[in-house]
mmCIF file of C-alpha atoms and ligand atoms in Angstrom:
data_model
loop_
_atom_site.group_PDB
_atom_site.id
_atom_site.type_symbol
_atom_site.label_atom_id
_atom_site.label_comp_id
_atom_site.label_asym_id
_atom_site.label_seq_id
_atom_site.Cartn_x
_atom_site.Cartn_y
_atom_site.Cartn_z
ATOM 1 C CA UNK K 157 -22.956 -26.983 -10.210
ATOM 2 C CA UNK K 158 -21.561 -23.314 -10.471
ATOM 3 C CA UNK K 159 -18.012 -23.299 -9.892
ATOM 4 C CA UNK K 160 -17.695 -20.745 -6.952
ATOM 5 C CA UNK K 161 -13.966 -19.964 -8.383
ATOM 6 C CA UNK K 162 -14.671 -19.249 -11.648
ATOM 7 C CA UNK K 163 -13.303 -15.902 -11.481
ATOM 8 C CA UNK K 164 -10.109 -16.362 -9.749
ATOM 9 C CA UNK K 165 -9.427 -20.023 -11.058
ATOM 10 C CA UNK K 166 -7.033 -18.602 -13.958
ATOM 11 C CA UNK K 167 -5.755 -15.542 -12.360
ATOM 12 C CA UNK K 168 -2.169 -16.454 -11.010
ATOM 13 C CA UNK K 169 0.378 -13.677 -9.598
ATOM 14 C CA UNK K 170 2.916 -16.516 -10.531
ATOM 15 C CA UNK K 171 4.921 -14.942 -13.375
ATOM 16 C CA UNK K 172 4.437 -11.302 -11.541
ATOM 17 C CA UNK K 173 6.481 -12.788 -8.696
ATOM 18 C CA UNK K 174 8.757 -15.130 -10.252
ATOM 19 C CA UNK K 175 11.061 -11.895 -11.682
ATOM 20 C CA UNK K 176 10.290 -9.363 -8.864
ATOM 21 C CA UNK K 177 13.222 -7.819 -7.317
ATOM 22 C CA UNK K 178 11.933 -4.764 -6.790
ATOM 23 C CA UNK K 179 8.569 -4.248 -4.476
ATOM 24 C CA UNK K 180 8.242 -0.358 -6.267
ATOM 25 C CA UNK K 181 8.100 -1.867 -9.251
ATOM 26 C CA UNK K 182 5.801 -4.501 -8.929
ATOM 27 C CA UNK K 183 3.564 -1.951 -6.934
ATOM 28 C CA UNK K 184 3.169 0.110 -9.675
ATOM 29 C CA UNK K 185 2.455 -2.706 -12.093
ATOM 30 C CA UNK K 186 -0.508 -3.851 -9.695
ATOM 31 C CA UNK K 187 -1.614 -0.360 -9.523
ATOM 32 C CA UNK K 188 -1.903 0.398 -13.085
ATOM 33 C CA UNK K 189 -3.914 -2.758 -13.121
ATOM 34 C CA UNK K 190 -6.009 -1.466 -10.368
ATOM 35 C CA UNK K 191 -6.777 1.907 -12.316
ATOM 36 C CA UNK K 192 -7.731 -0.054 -15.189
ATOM 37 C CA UNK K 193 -10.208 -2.396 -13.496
ATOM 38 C CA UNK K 194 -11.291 -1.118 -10.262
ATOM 39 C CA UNK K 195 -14.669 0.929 -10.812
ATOM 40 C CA UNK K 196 -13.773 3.533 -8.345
ATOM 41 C CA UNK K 197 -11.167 4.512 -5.793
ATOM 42 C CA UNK K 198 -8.264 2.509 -6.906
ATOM 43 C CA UNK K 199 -5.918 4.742 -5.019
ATOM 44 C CA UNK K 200 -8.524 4.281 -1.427
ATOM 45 C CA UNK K 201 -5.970 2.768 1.024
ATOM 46 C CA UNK K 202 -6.629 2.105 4.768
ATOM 47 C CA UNK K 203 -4.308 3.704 6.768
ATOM 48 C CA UNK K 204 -3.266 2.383 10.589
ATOM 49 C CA UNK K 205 -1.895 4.189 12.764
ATOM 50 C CA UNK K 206 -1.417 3.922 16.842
ATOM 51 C CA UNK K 207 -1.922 6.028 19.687
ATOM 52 C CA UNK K 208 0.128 6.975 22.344
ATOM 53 C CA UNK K 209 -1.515 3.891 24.099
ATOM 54 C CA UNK K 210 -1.017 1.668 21.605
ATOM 55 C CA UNK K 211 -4.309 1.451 20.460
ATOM 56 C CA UNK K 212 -4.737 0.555 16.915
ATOM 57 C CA UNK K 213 -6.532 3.116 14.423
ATOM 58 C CA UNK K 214 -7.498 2.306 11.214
ATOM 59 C CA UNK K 215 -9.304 5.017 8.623
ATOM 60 C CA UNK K 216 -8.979 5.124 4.511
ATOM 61 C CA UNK K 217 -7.301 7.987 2.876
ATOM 62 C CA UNK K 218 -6.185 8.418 -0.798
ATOM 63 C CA UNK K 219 -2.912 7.879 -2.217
ATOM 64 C CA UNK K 220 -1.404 10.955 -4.388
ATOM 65 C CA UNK K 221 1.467 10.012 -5.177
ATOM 66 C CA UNK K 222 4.036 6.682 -4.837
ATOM 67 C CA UNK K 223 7.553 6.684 -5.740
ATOM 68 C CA UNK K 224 10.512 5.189 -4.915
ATOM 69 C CA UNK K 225 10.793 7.176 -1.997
ATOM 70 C CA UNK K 226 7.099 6.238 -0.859
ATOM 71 C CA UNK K 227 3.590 6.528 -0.684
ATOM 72 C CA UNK K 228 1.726 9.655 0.070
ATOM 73 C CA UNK K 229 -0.951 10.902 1.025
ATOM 74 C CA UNK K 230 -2.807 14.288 2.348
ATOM 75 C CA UNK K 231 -4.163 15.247 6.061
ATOM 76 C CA UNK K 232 -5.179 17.484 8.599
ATOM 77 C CA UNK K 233 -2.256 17.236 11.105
ATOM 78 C CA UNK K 234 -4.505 18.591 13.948
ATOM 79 C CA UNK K 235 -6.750 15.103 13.448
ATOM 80 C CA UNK K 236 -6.707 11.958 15.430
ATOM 81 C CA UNK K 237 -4.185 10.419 12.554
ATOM 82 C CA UNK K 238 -1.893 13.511 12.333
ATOM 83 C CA UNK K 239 -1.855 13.582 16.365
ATOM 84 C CA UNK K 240 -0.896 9.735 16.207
ATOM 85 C CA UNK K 241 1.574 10.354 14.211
ATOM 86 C CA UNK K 242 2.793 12.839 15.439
ATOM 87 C CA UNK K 243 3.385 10.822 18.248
ATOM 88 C CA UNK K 244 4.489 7.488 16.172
ATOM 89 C CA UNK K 245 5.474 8.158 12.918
ATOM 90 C CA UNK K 246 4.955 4.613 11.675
ATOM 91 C CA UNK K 247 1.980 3.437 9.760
ATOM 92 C CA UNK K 248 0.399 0.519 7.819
ATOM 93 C CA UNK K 249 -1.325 1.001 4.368
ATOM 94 C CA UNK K 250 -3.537 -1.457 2.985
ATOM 95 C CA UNK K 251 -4.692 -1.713 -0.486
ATOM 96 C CA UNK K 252 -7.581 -4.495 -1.529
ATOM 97 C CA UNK K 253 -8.013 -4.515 -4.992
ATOM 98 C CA UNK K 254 -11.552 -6.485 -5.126
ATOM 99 C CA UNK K 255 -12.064 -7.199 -8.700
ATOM 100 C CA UNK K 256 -8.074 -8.507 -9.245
ATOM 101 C CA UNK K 257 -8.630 -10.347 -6.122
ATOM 102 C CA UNK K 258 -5.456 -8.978 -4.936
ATOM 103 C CA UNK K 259 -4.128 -6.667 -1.724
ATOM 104 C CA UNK K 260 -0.949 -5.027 -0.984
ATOM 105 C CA UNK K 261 0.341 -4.698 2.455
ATOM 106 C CA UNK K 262 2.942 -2.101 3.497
ATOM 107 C CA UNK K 263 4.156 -1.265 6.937
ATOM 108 C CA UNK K 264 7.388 1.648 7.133
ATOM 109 C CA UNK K 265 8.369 4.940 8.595
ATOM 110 C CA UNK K 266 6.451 7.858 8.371
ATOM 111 C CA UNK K 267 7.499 11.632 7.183
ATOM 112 C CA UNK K 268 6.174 14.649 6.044
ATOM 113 C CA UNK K 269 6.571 15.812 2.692
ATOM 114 C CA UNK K 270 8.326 19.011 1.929
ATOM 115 C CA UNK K 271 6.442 22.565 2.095
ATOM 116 C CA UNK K 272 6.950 22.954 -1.685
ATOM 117 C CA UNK K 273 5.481 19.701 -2.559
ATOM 118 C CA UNK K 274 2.430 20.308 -0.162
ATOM 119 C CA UNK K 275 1.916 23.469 -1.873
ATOM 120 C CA UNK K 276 2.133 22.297 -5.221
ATOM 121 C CA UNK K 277 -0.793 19.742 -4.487
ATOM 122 C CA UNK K 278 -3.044 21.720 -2.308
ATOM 123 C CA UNK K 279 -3.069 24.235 -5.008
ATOM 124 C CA UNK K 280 -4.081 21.289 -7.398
ATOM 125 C CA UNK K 281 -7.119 21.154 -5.646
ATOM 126 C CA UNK K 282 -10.415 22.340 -6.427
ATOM 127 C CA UNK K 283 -11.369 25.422 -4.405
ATOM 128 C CA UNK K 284 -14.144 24.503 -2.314
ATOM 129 C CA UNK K 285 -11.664 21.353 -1.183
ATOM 130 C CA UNK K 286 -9.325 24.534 -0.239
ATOM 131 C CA UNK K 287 -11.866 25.982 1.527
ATOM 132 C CA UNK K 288 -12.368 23.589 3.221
ATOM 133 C CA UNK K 289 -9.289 22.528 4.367
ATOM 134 C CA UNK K 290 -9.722 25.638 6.628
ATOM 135 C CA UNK K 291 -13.227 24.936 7.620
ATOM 136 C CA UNK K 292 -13.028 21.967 9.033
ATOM 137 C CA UNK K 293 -11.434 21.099 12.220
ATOM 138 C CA UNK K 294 -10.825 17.672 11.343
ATOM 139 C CA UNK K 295 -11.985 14.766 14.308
ATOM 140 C CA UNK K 296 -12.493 17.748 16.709
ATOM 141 C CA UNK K 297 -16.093 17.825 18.036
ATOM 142 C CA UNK K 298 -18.531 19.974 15.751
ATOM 143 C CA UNK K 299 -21.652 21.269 17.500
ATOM 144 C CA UNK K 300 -23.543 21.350 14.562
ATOM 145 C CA UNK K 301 -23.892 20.855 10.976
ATOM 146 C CA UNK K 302 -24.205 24.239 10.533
ATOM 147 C CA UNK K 303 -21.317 25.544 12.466
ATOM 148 C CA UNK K 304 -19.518 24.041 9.443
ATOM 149 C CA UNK K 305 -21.332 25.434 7.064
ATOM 150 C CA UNK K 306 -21.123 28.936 8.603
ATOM 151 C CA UNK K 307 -16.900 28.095 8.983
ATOM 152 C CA UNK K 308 -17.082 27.317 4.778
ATOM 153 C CA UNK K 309 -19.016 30.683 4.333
ATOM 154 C CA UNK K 310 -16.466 32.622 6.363
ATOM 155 C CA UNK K 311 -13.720 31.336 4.171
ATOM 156 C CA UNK K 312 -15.216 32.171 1.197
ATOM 157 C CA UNK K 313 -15.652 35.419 2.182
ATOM 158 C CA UNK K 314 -12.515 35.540 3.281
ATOM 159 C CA UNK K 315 -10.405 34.325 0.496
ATOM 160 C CA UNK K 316 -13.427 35.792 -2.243
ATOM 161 C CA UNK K 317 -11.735 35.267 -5.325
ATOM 162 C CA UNK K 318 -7.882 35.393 -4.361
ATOM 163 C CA UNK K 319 -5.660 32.863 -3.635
ATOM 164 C CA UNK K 320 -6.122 30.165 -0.983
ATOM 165 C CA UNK K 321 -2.638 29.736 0.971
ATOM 166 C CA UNK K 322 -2.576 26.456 2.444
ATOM 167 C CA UNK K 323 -3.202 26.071 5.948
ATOM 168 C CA UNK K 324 0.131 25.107 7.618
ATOM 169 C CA UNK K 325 -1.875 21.832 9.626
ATOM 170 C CA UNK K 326 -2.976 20.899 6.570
ATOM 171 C CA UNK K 327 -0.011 18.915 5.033
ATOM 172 C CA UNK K 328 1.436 15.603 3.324
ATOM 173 C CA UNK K 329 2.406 12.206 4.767
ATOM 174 C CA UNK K 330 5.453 9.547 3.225
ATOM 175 C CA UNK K 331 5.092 5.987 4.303
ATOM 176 C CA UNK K 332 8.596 5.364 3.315
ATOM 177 C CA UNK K 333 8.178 0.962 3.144
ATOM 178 C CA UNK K 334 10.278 -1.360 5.241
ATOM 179 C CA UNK K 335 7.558 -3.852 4.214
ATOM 180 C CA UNK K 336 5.687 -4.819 1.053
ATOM 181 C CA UNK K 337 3.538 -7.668 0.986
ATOM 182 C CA UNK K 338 1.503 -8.546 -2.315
ATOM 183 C CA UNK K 339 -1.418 -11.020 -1.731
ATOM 184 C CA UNK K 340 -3.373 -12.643 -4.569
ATOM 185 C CA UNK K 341 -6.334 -14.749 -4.240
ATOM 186 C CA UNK K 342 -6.986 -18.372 -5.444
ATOM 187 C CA UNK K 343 -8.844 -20.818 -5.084
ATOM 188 C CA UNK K 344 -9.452 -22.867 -1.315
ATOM 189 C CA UNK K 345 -7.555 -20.122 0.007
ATOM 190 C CA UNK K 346 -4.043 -21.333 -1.404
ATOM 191 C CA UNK K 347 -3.184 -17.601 -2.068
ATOM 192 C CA UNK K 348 -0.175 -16.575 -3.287
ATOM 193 C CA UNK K 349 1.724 -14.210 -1.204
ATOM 194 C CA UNK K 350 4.954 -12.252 -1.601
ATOM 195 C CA UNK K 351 6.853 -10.285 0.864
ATOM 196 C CA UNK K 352 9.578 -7.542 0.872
ATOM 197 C CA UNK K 353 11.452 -6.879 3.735
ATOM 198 C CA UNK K 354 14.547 -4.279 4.800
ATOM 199 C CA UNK K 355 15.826 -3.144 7.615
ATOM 200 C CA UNK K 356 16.010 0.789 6.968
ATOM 201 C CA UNK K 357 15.292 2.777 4.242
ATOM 202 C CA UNK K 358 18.721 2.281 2.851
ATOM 203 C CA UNK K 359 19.086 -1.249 2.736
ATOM 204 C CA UNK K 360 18.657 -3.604 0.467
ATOM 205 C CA UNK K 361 15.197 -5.569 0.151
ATOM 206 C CA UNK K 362 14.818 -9.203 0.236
ATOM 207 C CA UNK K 363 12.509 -11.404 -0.520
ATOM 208 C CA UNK K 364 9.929 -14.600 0.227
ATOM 209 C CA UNK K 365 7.094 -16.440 -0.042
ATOM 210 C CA UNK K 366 4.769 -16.824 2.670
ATOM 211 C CA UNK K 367 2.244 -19.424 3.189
ATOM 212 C CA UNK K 368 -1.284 -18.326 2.646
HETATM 213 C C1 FMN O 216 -12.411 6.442 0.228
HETATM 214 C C2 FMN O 216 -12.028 7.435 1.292
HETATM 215 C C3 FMN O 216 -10.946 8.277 1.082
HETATM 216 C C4 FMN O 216 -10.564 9.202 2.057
HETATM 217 N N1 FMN O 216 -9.459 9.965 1.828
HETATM 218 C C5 FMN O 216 -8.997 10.781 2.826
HETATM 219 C C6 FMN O 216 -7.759 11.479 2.669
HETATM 220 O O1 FMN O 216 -7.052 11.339 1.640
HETATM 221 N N2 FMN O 216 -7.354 12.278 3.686
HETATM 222 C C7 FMN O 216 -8.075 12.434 4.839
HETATM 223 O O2 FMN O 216 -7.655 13.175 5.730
HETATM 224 N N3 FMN O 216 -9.242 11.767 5.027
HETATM 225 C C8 FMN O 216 -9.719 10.935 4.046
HETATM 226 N N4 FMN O 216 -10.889 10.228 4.226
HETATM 227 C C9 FMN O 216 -11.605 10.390 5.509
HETATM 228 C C10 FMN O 216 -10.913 9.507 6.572
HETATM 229 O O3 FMN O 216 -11.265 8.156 6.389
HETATM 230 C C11 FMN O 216 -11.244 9.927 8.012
HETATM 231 O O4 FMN O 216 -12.646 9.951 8.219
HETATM 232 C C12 FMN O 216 -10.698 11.308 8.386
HETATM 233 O O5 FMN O 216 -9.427 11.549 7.799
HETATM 234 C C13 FMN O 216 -10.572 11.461 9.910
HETATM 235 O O6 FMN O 216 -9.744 10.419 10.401
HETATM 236 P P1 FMN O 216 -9.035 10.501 11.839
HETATM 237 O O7 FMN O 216 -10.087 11.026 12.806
HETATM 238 O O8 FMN O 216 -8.620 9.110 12.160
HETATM 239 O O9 FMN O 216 -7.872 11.452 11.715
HETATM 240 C C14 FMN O 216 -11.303 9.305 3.266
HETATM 241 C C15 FMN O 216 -12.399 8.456 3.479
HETATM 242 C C16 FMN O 216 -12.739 7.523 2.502
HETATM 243 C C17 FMN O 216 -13.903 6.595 2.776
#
């Protein structure tokens, strides 16, 4: 009989959260696993957001950069998610690490970052991602494939072989935690599961162990 666990049976997130104190820390240990297993798209993350309703929106978006001050990532602030946040600026990032049998769950505060920081990373980017930053009118309605194609050929005329400023909807988001859960998989679904929990950004985290 194959032993459906196999995979998982040895893998323990045991001594990982016996000496955790601090969720940043432990984030970026998983992650640096994650880059070193995960075939692709370690840093995909589904983002949730709400809207002015209260409906739930989920989407996934990159992260490009975590620190102790959060995790960020890169958006149109004219789409449904920048709108949404606009409106709430709280969100929920989920990681799932498939081949660690692992996910991280973080729920916080949302802010933009600064206009140098933006910059600095927009102008990381490869040009045609510049160009189309301005092209597309992200989650507006597009008539046609080819009106974006004909929006991508304007800006390259446009910008020819100068530089690309970047456009001011075009920005970066901080989930700044009040949350961190880490989640690792075993066996009969007796997962391991740690969470971190403050009150405001300035406080102090504490910790437990949930049930799976
Ligand atoms: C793996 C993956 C990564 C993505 N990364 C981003 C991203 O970093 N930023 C972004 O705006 N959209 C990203 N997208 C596209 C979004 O999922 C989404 O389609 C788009 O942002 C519009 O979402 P909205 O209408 O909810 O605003 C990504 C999609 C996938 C599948």
């Amino acid at each position: 009989m194959p032993d459906p666990f196999e995979k998982i049976r040895n893998l323990t997130a045991e001594k990982d959260f016996a000496k955790a104190t601090d969720p940043f820390a432990l984030f970026g240990k998983w992650f640096e696993d994650a880059k070193k297993i995960e075939m692709e798209y370690p840093e995909a993350m589904c983002l949730a957001t709400v809207d002015e309703s209260g409906m739930p929106d989920a989407r996934m978006v990159l992260l490009k950069g975590f620190d102790e001050r959060g995790f960020v990532f890169y958006t149109n602030m004219e789409s449904a998610k920048g709108e949404e946040l606009k409106a709430n600026p709280k969100a929920a990032l989920n990681f799932w690490w498939r081949d660690l049998h692992r996910q991280v769950r973080i729920r916080g505060l949302v802010e933009r970052v600064s206009d140098a920081e933006a910059d600095a990373y927009f102008a990381s980017r490869p040009r045609g991602s510049r160009i189309g930053a301005w092209a597309s009118r992200q989650s507006r309605e597009l008539e046609s494939r080819f009106a974006l194609e004909k929006a991508v050929a304007k800006y390259t005329a446009k910008f020819n072989v100068g530089e690309i400023p970047r456009p001011e909807y075009w920005t970066g988001n901080r989930v700044i935690p009040l949350q961190m859960e880490f989640w690792h998989e075993r066996p009969f679904r007796l997962h391991e599961r740690l969470v971190f929990l403050r009150p405001s950004p300035d406080a102090p985290w504490t910790r437990k162990l949930l049930y799976p």
